[in-house]
PDB file of C-alpha atoms in Angstrom:
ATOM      1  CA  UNK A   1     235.514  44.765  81.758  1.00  0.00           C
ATOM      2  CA  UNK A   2     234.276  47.575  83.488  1.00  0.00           C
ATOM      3  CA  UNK A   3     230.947  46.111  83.646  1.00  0.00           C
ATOM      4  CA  UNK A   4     231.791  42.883  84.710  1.00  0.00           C
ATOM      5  CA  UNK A   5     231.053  43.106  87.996  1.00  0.00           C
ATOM      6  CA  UNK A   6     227.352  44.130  88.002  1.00  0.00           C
ATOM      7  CA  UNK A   7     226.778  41.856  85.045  1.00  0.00           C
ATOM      8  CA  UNK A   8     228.415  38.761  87.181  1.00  0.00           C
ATOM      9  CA  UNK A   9     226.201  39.869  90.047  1.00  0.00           C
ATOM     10  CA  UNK A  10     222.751  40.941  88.262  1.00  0.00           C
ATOM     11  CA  UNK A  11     222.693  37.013  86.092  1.00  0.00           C
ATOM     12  CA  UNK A  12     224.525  35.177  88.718  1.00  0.00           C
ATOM     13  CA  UNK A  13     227.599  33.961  86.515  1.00  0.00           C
ATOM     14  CA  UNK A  14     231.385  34.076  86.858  1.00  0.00           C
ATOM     15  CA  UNK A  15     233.283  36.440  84.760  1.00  0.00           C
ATOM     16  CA  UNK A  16     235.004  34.517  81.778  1.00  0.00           C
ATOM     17  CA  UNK A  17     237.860  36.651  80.661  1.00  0.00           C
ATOM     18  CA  UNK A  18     241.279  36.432  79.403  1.00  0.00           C
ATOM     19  CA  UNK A  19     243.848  36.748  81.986  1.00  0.00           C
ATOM     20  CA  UNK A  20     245.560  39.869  81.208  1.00  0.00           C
ATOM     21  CA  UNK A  21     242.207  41.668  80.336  1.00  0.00           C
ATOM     22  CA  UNK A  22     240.899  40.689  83.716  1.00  0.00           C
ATOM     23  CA  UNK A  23     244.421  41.662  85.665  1.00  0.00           C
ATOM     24  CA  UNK A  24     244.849  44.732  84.311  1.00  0.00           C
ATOM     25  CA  UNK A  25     241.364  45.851  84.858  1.00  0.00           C
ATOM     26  CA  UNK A  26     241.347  44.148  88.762  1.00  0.00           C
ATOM     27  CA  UNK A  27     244.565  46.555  88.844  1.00  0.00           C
ATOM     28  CA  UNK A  28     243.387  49.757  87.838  1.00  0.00           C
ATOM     29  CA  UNK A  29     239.906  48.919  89.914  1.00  0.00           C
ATOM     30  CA  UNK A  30     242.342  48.554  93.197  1.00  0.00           C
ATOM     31  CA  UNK A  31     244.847  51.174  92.280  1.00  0.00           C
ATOM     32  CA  UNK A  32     244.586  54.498  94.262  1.00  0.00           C
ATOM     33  CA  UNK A  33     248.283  55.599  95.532  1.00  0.00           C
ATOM     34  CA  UNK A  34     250.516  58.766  95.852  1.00  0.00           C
ATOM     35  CA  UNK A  35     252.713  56.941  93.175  1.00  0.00           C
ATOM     36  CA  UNK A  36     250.155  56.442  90.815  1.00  0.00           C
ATOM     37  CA  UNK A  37     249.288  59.467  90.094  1.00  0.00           C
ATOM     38  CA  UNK A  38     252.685  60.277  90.112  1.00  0.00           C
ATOM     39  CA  UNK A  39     253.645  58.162  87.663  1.00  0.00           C
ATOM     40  CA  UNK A  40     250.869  59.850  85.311  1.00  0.00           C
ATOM     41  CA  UNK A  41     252.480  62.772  85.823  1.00  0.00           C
ATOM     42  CA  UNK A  42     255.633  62.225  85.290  1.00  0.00           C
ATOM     43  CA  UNK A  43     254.764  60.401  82.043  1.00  0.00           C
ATOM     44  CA  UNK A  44     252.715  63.391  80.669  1.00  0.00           C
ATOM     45  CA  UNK A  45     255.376  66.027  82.264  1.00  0.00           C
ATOM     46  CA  UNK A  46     258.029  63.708  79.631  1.00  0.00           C
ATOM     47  CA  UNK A  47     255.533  63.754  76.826  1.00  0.00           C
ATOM     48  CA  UNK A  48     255.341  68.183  76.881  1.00  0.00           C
ATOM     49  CA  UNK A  49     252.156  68.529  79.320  1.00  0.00           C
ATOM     50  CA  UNK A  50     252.446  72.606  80.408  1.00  0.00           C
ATOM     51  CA  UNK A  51     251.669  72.876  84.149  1.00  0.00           C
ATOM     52  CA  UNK A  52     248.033  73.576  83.442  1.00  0.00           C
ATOM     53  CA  UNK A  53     247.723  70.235  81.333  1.00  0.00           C
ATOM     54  CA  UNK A  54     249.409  68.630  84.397  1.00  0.00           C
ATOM     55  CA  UNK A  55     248.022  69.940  87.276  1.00  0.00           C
ATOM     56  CA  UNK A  56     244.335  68.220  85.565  1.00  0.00           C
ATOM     57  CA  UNK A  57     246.337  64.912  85.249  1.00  0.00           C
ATOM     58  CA  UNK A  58     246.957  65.391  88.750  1.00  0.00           C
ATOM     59  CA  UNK A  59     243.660  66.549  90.120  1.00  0.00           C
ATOM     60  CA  UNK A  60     241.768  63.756  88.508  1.00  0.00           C
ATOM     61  CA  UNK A  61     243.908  60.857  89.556  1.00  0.00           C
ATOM     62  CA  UNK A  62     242.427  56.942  88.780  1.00  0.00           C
ATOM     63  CA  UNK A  63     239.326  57.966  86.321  1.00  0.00           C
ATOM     64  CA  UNK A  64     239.112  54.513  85.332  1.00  0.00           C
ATOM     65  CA  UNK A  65     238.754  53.425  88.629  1.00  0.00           C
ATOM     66  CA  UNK A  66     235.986  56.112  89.326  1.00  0.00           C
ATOM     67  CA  UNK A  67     233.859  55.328  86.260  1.00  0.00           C
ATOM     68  CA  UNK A  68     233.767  51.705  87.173  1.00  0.00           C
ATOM     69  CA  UNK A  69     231.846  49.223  89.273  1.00  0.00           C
ATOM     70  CA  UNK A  70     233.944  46.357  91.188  1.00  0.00           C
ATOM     71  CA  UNK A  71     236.418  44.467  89.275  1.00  0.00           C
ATOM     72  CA  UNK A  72     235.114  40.361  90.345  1.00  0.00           C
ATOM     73  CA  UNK A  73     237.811  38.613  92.276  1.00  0.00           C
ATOM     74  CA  UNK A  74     237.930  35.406  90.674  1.00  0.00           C
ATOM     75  CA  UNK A  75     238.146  34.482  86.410  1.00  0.00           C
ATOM     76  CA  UNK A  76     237.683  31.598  84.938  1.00  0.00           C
ATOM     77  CA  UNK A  77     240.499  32.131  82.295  1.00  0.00           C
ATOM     78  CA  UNK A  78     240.705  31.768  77.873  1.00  0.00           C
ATOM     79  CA  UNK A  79     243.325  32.727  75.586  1.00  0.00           C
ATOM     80  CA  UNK A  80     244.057  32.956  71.600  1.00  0.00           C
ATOM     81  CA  UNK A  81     242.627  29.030  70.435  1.00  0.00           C
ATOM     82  CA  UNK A  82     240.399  27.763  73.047  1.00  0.00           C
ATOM     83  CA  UNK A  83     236.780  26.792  72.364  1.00  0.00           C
ATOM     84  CA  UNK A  84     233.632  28.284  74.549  1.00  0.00           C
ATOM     85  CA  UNK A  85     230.087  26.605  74.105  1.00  0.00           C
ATOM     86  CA  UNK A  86     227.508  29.180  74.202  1.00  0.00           C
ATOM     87  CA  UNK A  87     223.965  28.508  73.201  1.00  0.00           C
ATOM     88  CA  UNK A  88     224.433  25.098  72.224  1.00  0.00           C
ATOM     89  CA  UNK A  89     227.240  26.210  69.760  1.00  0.00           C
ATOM     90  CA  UNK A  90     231.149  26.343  69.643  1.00  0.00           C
ATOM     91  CA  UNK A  91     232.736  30.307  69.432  1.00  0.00           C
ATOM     92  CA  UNK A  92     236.511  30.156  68.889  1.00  0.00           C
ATOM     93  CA  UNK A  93     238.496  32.870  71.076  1.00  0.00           C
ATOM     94  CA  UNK A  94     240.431  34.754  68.604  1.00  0.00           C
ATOM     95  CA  UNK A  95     243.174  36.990  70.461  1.00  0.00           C
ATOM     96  CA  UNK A  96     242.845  40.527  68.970  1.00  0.00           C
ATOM     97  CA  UNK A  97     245.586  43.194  70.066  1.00  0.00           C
ATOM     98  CA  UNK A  98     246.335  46.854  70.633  1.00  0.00           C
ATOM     99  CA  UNK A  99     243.381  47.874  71.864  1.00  0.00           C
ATOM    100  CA  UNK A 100     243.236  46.750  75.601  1.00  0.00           C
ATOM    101  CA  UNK A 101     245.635  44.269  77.221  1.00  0.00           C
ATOM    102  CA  UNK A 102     244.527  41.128  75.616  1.00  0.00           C
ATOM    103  CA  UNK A 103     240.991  41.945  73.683  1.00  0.00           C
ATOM    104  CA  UNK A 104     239.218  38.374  72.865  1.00  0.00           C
ATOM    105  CA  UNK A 105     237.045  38.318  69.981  1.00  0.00           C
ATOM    106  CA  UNK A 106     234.429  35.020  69.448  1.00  0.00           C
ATOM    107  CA  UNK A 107     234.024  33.399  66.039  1.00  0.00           C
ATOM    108  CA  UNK A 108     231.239  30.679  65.570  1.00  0.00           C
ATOM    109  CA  UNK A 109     231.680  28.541  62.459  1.00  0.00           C
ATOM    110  CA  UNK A 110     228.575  27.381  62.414  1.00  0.00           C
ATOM    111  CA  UNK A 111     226.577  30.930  62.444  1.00  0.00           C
ATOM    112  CA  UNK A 112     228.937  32.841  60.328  1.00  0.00           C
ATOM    113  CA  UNK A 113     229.150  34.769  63.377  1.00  0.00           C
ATOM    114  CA  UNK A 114     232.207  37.134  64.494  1.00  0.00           C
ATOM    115  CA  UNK A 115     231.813  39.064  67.969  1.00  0.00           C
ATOM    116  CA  UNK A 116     234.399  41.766  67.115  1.00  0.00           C
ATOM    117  CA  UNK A 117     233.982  43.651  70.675  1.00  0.00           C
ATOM    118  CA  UNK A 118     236.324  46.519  69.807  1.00  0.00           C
ATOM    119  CA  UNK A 119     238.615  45.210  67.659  1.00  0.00           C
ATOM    120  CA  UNK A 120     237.360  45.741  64.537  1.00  0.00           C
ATOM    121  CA  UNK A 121     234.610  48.370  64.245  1.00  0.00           C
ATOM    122  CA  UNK A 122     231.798  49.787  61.554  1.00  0.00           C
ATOM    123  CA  UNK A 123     233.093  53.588  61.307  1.00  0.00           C
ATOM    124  CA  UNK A 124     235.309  54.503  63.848  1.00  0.00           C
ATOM    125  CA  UNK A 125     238.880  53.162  64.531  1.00  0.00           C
ATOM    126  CA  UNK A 126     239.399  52.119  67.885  1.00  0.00           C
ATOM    127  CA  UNK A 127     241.802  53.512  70.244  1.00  0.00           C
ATOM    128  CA  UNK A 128     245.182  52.548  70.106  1.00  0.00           C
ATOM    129  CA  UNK A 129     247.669  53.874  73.217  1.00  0.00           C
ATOM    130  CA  UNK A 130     250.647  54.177  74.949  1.00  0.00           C
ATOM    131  CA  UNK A 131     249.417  54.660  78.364  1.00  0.00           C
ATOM    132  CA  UNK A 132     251.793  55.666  81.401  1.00  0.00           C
ATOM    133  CA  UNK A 133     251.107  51.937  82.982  1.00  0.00           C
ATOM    134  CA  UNK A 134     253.581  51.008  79.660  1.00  0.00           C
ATOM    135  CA  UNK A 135     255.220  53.829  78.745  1.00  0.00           C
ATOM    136  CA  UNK A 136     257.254  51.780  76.040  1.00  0.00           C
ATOM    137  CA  UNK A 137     254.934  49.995  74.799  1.00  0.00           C
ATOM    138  CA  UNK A 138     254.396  49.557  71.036  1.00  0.00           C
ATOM    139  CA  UNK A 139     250.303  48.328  70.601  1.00  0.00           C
ATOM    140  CA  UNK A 140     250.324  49.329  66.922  1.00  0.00           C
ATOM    141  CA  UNK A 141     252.411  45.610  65.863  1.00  0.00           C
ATOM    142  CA  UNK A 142     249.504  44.138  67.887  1.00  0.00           C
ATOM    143  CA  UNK A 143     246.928  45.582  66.294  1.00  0.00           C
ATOM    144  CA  UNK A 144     247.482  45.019  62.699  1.00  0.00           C
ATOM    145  CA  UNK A 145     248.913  41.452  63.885  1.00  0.00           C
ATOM    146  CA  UNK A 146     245.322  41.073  64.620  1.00  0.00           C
ATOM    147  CA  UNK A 147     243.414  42.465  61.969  1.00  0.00           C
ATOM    148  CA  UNK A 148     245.429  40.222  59.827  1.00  0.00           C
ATOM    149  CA  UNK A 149     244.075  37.117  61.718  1.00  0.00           C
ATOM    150  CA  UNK A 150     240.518  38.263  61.829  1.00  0.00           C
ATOM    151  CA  UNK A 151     241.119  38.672  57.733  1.00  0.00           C
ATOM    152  CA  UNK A 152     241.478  34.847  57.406  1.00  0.00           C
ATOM    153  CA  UNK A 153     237.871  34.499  58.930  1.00  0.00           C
ATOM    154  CA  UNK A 154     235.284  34.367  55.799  1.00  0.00           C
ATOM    155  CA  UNK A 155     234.331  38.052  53.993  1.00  0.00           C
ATOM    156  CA  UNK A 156     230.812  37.207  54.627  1.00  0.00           C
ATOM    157  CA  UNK A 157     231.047  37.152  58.382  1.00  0.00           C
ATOM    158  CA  UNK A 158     228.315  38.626  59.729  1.00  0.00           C
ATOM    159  CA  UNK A 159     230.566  41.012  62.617  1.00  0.00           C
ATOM    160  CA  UNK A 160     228.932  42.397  66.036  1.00  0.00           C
ATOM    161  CA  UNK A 161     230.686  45.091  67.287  1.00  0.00           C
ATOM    162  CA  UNK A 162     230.640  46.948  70.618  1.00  0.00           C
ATOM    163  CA  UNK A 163     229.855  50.308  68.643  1.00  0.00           C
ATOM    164  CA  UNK A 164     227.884  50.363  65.803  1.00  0.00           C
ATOM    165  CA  UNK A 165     225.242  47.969  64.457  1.00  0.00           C
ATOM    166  CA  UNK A 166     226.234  44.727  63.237  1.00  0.00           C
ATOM    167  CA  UNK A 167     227.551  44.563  59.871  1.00  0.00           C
ATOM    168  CA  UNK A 168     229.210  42.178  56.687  1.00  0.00           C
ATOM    169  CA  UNK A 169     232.151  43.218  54.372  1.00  0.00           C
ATOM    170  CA  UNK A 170     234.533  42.105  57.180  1.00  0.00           C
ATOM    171  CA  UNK A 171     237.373  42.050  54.413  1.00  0.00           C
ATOM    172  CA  UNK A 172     236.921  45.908  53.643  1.00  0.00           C
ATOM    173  CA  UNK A 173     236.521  46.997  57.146  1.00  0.00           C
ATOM    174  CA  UNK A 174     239.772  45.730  57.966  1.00  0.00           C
ATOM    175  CA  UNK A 175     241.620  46.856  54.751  1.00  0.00           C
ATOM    176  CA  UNK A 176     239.932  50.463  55.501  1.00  0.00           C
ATOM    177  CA  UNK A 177     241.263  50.257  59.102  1.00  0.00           C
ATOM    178  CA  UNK A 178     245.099  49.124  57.662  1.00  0.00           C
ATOM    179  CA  UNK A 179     244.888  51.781  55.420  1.00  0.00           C
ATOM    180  CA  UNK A 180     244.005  54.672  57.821  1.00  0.00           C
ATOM    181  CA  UNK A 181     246.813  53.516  60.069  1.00  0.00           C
ATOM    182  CA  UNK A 182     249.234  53.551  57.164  1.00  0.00           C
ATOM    183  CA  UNK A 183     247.931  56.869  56.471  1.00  0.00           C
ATOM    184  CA  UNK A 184     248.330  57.679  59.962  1.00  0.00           C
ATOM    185  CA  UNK A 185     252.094  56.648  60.443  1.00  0.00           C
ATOM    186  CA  UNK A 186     252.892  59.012  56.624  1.00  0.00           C
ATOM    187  CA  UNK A 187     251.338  61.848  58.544  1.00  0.00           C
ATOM    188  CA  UNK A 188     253.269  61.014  61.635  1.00  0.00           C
ATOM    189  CA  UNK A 189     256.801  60.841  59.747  1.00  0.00           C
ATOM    190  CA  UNK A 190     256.659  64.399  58.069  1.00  0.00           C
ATOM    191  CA  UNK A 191     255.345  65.836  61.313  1.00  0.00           C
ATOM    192  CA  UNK A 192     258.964  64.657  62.442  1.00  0.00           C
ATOM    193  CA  UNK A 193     260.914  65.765  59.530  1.00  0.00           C
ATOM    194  CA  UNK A 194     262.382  68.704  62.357  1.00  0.00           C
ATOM    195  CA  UNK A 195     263.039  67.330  65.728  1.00  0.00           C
ATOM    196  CA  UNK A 196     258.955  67.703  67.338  1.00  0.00           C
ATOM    197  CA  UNK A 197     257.152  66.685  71.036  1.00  0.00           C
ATOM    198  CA  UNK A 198     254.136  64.337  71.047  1.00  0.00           C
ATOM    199  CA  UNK A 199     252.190  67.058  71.965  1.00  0.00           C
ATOM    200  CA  UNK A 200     253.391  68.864  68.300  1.00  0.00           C
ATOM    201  CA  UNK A 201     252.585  65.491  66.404  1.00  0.00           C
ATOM    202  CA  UNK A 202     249.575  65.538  68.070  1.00  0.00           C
ATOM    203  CA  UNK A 203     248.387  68.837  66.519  1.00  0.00           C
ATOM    204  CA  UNK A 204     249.693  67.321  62.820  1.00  0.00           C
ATOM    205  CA  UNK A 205     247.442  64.304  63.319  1.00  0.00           C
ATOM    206  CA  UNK A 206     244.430  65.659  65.381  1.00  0.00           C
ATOM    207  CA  UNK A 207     243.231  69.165  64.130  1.00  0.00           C
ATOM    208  CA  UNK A 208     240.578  70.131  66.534  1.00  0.00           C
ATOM    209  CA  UNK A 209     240.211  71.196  69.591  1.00  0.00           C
ATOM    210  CA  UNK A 210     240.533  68.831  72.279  1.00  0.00           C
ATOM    211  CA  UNK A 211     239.233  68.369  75.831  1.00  0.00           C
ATOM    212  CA  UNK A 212     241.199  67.305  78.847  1.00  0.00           C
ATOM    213  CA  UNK A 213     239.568  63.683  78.097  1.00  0.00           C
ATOM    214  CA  UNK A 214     239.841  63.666  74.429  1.00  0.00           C
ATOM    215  CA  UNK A 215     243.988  64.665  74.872  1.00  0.00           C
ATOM    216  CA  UNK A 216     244.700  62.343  76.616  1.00  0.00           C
ATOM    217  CA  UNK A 217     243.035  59.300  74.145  1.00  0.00           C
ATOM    218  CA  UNK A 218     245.097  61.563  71.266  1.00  0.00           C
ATOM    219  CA  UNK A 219     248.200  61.413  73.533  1.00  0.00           C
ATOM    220  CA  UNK A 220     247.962  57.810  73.646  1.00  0.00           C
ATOM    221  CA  UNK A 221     247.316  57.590  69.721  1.00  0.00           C
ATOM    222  CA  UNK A 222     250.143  59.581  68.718  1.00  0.00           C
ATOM    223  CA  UNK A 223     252.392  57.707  70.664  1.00  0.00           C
ATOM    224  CA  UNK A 224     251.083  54.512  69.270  1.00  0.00           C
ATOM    225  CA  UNK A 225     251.999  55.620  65.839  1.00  0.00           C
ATOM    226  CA  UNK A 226     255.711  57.312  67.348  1.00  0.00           C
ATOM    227  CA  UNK A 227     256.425  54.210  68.460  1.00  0.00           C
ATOM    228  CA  UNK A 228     255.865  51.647  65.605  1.00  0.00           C
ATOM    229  CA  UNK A 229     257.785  53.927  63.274  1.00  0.00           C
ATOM    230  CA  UNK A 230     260.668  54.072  66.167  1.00  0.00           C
ATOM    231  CA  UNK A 231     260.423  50.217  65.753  1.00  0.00           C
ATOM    232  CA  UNK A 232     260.566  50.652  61.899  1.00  0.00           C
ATOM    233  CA  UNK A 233     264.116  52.264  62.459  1.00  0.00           C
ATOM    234  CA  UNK A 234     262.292  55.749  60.940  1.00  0.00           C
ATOM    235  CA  UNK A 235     262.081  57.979  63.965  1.00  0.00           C
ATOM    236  CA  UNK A 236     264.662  58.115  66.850  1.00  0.00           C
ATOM    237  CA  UNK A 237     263.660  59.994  70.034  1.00  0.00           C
ATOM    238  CA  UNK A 238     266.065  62.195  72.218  1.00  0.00           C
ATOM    239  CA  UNK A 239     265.548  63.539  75.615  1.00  0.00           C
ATOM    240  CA  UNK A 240     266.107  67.259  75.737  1.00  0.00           C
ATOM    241  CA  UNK A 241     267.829  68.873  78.550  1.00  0.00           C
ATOM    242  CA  UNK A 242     263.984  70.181  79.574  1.00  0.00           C
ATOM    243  CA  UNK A 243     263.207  66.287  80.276  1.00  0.00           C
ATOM    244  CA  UNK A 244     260.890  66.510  77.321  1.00  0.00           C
ATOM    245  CA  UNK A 245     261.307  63.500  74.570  1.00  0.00           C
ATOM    246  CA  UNK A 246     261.620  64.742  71.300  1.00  0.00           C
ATOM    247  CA  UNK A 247     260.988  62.950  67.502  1.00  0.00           C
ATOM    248  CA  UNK A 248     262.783  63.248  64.461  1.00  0.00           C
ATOM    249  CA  UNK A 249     262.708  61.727  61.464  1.00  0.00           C
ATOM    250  CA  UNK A 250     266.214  59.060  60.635  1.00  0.00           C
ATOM    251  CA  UNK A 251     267.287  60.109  57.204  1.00  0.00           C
TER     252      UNK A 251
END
C-alpha cells in the first residue's frame, strides 16, 4: 500500500485494493495531529514504556506516514470471493487476516498460482500486532482463520511471496507457521504464571536486544499473542494503580 501511489502514477492505472487496506493506509498517509501522537503515547505509557521509551514514541510521531509516498484518492474496491482477470486469466481474492487490515491474497486455478503477499511467507513469520489505532484488537483469530483457508488451496501451489523467493510445500509452510504460533502462545502463558507487563512478556518471547523500531513490531507481537489467550479465557489483565496493564495466568 505504501507504494501505491507511485506505482498508480509511474503505469498509469488505478489502485485496486480492498477497502479497509486502502482506508486505513489513506488514514495513516493523512494523519498528522497533536492527538495522534498522543494516543501512541498513551497506549505505550499503558503497555510499561519508561519515559525514555516514550519520549522516542513521541519524538518520532506518524513514521508510517514519513516512509511513504501519497496514499491515491480513489479505489476501485475487492473483497474475500470476487474474481480479477489479469493476463488473460481469472485470480480469486482470498481474504487473508492479521497481518494488515484486510491483506488480499490472489489464487489462479488455472496456473497453480498463489500470490501470498505477506500472508504466508518462506522463512519468516509475518508480523502480527496490536497497534494503538486498535488497542483491543485480537489479529491472532484472523490470522490462523486464514492460514486455514489458504490450506484448502492445493499442496502443490506454486506460492509468491512478498519476501522470499517463490516456493511449493504450501501445506508445510502453513503447518510450520501454526505451529510456531502455538509455540508462541505456551511461551506466552508461563511468562504469565506471576502477574507480568507486556514489556516483561516481551523479554520471555524476544531475547535480544531490540531497537526503538524493532520494540515496537515486538510490542505489537506480544500483545497479539496476550490477547488471543485473554480470548481463550487463559490470561486476565488488571490495571495497576501505576496505569500499567498487567497479565496473569487464570488457574
Amino acid at each position: 500500500m505504501g507504494l501505491s501511489g507511485w506505482l498508480c502514477q509511474r503505469l498509469g492505472i488505478e489502485l485496486t485494493a480492498s477497502l479497509r487496506e486502502w482506508l486505513f493506509g489513506r488514514m495513516l498517509w493523512l494523519e498528522d495531529s497533536e492527538e495522534f501522537t498522543a494516543n501512541q503515547v498513551a497506549y505505550y505509557r499503558r503497555i510499561g514504556f519508561d519515559a525514555e521509551q516514550l519520549e522516542g514514541v513521541r519524538s518520532r510521531g506518524n513514521t508510517y506516514r514519513a516512509r511513504i509516498d501519497v496514499i491515491p484518492v480513489r479505489v476501485v474496491g475487492i473483497r474475500h470471493g470476487d474474481t480479477l482477470e489479469i493476463g488473460g486469466r481469472q485470480w480469486r481474492v482470498i481474504e487473508g487476516g492479521g497481518h494488515s487490515p484486510e491483506h488480499a491474497c490472489l489464487y489462479c486455478a488455472e496456473a497453480g498460482i498463489l500470490i501470498s503477499g505477506d500472508q504466508v511467507l518462506p522463512r519468516i513469520s509475518p508480523i502480527v500486532g496490536v497497534w494503538p489505532q486498535q488497542p483491543e484488537a485480537e489479529p491472532l483469530s484472523l490470522f490462523l482463520d486464514a492460514l486455514t483457508r489458504l490450506r484448502d488451496l492445493p499442496a502443490d501451489t506454486l506460492v509468491l511471496p512478498s519476501h522470499g523467493l517463490p516456493f511449493t510445500g504450501l501445506h508445510t509452510r502453513i503447518d510450520e507457521l501454526l505451529a510456531h504460533h502455538a509455540e508462541r502462545l505456551e511461551r506466552t502463558l508461563s511468562a504469565c504464571a506471576e502477574s507480568a507487563t507486556a514489556l516483561q512478556v516481551l523479554r520471555a518471547l524476544f531475547k535480544r536486544e531490540l531497537d526503538a523500531h524493532q520494540l515496537g513490531f515486538a510490542t505489537g507481537e506480544t500483545l497479539a499473542h496476550l490477547h488471543h489467550l485473554m480470548k481463550r479465557g487463559s490470561v486476565a489483565r488488571d490495571l495497576a494503580a501505576d496505569g500499567i496493564w498487567r497479565y496473569r495466568k487464570v488457574v
